[in-house]
Short mmCIF file of C-alpha atoms in Angstrom, two decimals:
data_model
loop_
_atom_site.label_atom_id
_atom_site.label_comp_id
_atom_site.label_asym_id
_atom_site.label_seq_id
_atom_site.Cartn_x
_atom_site.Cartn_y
_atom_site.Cartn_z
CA UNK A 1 0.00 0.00 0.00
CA UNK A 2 1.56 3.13 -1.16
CA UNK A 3 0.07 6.14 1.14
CA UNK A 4 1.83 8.65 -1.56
CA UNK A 5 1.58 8.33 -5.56
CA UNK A 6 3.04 10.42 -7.19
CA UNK A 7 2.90 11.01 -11.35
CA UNK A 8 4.66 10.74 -13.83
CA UNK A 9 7.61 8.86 -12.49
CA UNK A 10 9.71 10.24 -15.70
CA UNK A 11 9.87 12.95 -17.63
CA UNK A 12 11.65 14.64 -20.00
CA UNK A 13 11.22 18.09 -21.26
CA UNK A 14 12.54 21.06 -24.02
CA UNK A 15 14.01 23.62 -21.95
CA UNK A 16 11.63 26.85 -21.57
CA UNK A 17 9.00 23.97 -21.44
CA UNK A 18 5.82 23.95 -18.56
CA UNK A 19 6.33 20.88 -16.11
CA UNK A 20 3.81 19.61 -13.88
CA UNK A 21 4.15 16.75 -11.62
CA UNK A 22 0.71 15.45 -9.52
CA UNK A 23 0.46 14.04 -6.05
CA UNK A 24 -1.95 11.98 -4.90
CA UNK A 25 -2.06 11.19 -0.98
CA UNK A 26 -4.75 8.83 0.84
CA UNK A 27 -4.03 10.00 4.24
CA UNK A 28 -4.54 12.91 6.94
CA UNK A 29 -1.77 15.31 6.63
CA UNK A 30 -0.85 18.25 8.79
CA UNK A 31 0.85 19.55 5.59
CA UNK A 32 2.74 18.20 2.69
CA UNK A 33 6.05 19.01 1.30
CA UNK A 34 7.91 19.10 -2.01
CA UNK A 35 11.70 17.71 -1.77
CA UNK A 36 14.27 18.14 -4.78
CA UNK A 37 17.16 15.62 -5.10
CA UNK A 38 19.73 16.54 -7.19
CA UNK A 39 22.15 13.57 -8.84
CA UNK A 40 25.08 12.91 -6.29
CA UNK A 41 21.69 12.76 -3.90
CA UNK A 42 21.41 15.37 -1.53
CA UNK A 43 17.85 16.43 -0.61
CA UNK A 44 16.34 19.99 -0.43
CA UNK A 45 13.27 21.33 1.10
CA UNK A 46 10.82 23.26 -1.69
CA UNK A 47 7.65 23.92 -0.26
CA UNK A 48 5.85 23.08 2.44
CA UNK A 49 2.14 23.70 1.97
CA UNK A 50 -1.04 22.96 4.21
CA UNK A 51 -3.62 24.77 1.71
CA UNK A 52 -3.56 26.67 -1.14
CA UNK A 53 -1.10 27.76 -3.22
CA UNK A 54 3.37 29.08 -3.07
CA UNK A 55 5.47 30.12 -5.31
CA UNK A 56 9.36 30.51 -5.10
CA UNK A 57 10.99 31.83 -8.42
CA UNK A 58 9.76 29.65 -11.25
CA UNK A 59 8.31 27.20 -9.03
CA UNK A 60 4.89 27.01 -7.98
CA UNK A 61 3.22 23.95 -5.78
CA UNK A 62 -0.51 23.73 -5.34
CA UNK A 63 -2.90 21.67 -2.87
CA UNK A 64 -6.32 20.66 -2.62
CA UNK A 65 -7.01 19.38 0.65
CA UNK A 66 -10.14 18.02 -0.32
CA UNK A 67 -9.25 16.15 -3.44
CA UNK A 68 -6.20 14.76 -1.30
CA UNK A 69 -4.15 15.96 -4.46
CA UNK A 70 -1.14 18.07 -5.10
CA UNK A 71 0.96 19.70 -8.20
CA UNK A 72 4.04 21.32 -8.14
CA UNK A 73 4.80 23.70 -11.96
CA UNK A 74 7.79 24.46 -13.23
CA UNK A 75 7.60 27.50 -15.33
CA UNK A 76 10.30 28.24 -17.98
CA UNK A 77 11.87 24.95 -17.64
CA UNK A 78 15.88 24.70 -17.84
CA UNK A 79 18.29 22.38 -17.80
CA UNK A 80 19.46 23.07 -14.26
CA UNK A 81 16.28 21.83 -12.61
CA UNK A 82 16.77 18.69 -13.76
CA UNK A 83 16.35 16.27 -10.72
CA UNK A 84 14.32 13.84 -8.97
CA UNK A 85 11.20 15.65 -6.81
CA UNK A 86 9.67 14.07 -4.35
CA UNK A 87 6.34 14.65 -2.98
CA UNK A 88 6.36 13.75 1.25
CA UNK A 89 3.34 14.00 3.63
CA UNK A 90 3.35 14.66 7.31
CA UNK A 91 0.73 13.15 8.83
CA UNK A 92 1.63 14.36 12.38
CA UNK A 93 2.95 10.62 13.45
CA UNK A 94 5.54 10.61 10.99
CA UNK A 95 6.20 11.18 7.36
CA UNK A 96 5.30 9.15 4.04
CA UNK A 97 7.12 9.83 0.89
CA UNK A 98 6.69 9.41 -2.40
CA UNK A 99 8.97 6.90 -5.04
CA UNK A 100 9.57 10.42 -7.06
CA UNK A 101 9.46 12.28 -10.84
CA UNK A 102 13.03 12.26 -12.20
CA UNK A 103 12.54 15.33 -14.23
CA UNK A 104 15.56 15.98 -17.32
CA UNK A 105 15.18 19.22 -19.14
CA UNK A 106 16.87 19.05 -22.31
CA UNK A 107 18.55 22.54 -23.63
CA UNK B 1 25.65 26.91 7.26
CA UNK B 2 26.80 23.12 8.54
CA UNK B 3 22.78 22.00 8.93
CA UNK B 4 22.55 18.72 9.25
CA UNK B 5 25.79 16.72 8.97
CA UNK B 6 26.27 13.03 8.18
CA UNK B 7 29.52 10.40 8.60
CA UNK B 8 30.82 8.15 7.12
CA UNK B 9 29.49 9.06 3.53
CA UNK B 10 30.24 5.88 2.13
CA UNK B 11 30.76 2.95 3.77
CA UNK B 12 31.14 -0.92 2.49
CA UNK B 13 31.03 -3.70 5.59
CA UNK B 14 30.79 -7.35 5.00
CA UNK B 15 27.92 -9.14 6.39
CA UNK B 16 27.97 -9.42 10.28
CA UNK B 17 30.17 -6.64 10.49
CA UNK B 18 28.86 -4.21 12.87
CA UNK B 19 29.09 -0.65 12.22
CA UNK B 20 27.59 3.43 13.92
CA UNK B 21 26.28 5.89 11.36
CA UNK B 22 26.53 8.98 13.07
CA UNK B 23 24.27 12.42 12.49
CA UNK B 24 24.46 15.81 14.03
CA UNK B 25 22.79 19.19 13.53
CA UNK B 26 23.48 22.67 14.67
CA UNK B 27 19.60 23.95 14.09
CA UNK B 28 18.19 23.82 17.40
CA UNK B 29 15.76 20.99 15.94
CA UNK B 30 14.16 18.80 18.25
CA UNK B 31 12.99 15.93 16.10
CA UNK B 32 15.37 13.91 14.03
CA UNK B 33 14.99 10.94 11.73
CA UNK B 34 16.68 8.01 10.07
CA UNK B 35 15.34 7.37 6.42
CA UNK B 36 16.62 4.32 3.85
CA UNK B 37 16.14 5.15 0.46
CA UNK B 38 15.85 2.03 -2.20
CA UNK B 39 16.20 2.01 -5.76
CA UNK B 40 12.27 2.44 -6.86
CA UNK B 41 11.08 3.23 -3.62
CA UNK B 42 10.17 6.04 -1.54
CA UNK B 43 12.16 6.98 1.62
CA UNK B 44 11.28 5.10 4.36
CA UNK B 45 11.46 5.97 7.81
CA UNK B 46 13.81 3.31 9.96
CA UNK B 47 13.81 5.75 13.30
CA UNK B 48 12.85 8.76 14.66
CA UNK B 49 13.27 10.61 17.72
CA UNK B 50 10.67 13.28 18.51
CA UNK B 51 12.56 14.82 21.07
CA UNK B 52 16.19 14.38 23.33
CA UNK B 53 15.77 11.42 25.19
CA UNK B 54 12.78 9.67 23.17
CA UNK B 55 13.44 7.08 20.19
CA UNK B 56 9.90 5.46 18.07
CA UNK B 57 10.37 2.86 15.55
CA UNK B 58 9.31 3.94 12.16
CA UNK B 59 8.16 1.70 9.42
CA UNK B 60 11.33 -0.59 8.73
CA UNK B 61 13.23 -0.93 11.90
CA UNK B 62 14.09 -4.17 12.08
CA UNK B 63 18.06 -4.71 12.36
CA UNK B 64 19.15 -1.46 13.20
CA UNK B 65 19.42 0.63 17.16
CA UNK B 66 19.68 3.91 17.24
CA UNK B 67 20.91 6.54 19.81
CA UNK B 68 19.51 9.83 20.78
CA UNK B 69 22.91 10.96 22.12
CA UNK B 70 21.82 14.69 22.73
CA UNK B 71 19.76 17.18 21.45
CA UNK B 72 22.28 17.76 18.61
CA UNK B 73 23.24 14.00 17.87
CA UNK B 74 21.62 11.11 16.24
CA UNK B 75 23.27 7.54 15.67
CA UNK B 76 22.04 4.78 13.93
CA UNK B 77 23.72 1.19 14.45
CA UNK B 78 23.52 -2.15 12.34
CA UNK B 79 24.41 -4.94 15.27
CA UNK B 80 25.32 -7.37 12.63
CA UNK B 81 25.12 -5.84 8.75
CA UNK B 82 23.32 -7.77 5.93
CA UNK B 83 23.06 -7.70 2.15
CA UNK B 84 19.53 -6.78 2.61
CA UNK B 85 20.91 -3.54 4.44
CA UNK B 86 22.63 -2.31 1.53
CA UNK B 87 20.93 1.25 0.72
CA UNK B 88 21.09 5.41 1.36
CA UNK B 89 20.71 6.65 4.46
CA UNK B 90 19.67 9.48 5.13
CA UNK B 91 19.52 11.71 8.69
CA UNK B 92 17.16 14.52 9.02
CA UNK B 93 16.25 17.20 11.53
CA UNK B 94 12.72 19.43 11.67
CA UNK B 95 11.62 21.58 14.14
CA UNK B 96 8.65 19.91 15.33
CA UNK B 97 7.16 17.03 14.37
CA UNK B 98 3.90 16.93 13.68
CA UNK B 99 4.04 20.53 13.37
CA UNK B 100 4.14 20.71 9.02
CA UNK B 101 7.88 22.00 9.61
CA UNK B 102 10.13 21.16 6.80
CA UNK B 103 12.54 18.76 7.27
CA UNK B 104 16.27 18.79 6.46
CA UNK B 105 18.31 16.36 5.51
CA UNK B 106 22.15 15.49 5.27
CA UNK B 107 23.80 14.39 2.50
CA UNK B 108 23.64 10.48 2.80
CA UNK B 109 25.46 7.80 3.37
CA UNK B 110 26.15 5.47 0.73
CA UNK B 111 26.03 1.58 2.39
CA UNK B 112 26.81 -1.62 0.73
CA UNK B 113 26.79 -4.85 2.57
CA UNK B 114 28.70 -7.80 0.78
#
């Protein structure tokens, strides 16, 4: 039982390009959080969102609390963000993480 | 800007072998976590502590101890090492858990088991 889903698990894109990657959660969450691992692995906090909508730069990461369902955008695509993102859920016990989008922007 | 900061890196033991992976931060943070991350699947949480002095299993726990040493210090021990235990680890810290506080995490550790 997978308690995060997250879609697609690859992609690649033309640089300058529109990304969206969808996250689908099926349990209570006190918020949910975007993670970006680079190659070489290391992992970064993006967002952390509990409703509505951020936006940091060229990223933007959306949630419906309702719809259990997250998307975080890339606008303007380029090469640099490619990376694996990871979509992770705190449910207040303890976190649940998604298997990850490997995302390769191509110039 | 140390963070969170993880040793060894990489590590190869031979099965038995016992060995400490050792995590500190200089945040303040008073939860901190032990993850495992396998090819295809999602991190998965071996440990946690919520705060100094208090240790929870998380959902894989099996064949490892861990240590809340301090407020600043995390360990995380394999008794006797197994193929099965080859993987990334990763430490992290938050603020609060529970509290939708963003985690952070170290850089890994790179384990193979033979």
């Amino acid at each position: 039982k997978n308690e995060v889903e997250q879609s697609p698990q690859n992609l690649t894109a033309q640089e300058g390009e529109f990304i969206t990657i969808n996250c689908s959660y099926s349990v209570g969450i006190s918020a949910l959080h975007w993670l970006q691992q680079h190659p070489g692995g290391g992992i970064v906090s993006l967002f952390m969102l509990s409703s509505g909508k951020k936006k940091h730069g060229r990223l933007i990461a959306t949630i419906n609390i309702q719809e259990k369902h997250s998307s975080l955008h890339i606008t303007a695509s380029h090469p640099r963000d490619s990376a694996v993102y990871i979509c992770a859920v705190d449910t207040g016990n303890q976190f649940y993480f998604g298997t990850g989008t490997s995302l390769t922007v191509i110039p | 800007n140390a963070g969170v900061t993880q040793t060894p890196k990489f590590q190869v033991l031979k099965t038995g072998q016992s060995m400490t992976l050792q995590c500190a931060q200089d945040m303040n943070h008073n939860s901190m976590y032990w993850y495992r991350q396998d090819p295809g699947m999602g991190l998965r949480l071996i440990y946690y502590s919520a705060s100094e002095g208090t240790t929870d299993k998380g959902e894989v726990p099996n064949g490892y101890n861990v240590s809340r040493l301090n407020k600043r210090e995390f360990s995380l021990r394999l008794e006797s090492a197994a193929p099965s235990q080859t993987s990334v680890y990763f430490c992290a810290s938050s603020g609060r858990q529970g509290k939708g506080q963003p985690q952070h995490f170290g850089d890994g550790t790179r384990l193979s088991i033979l």
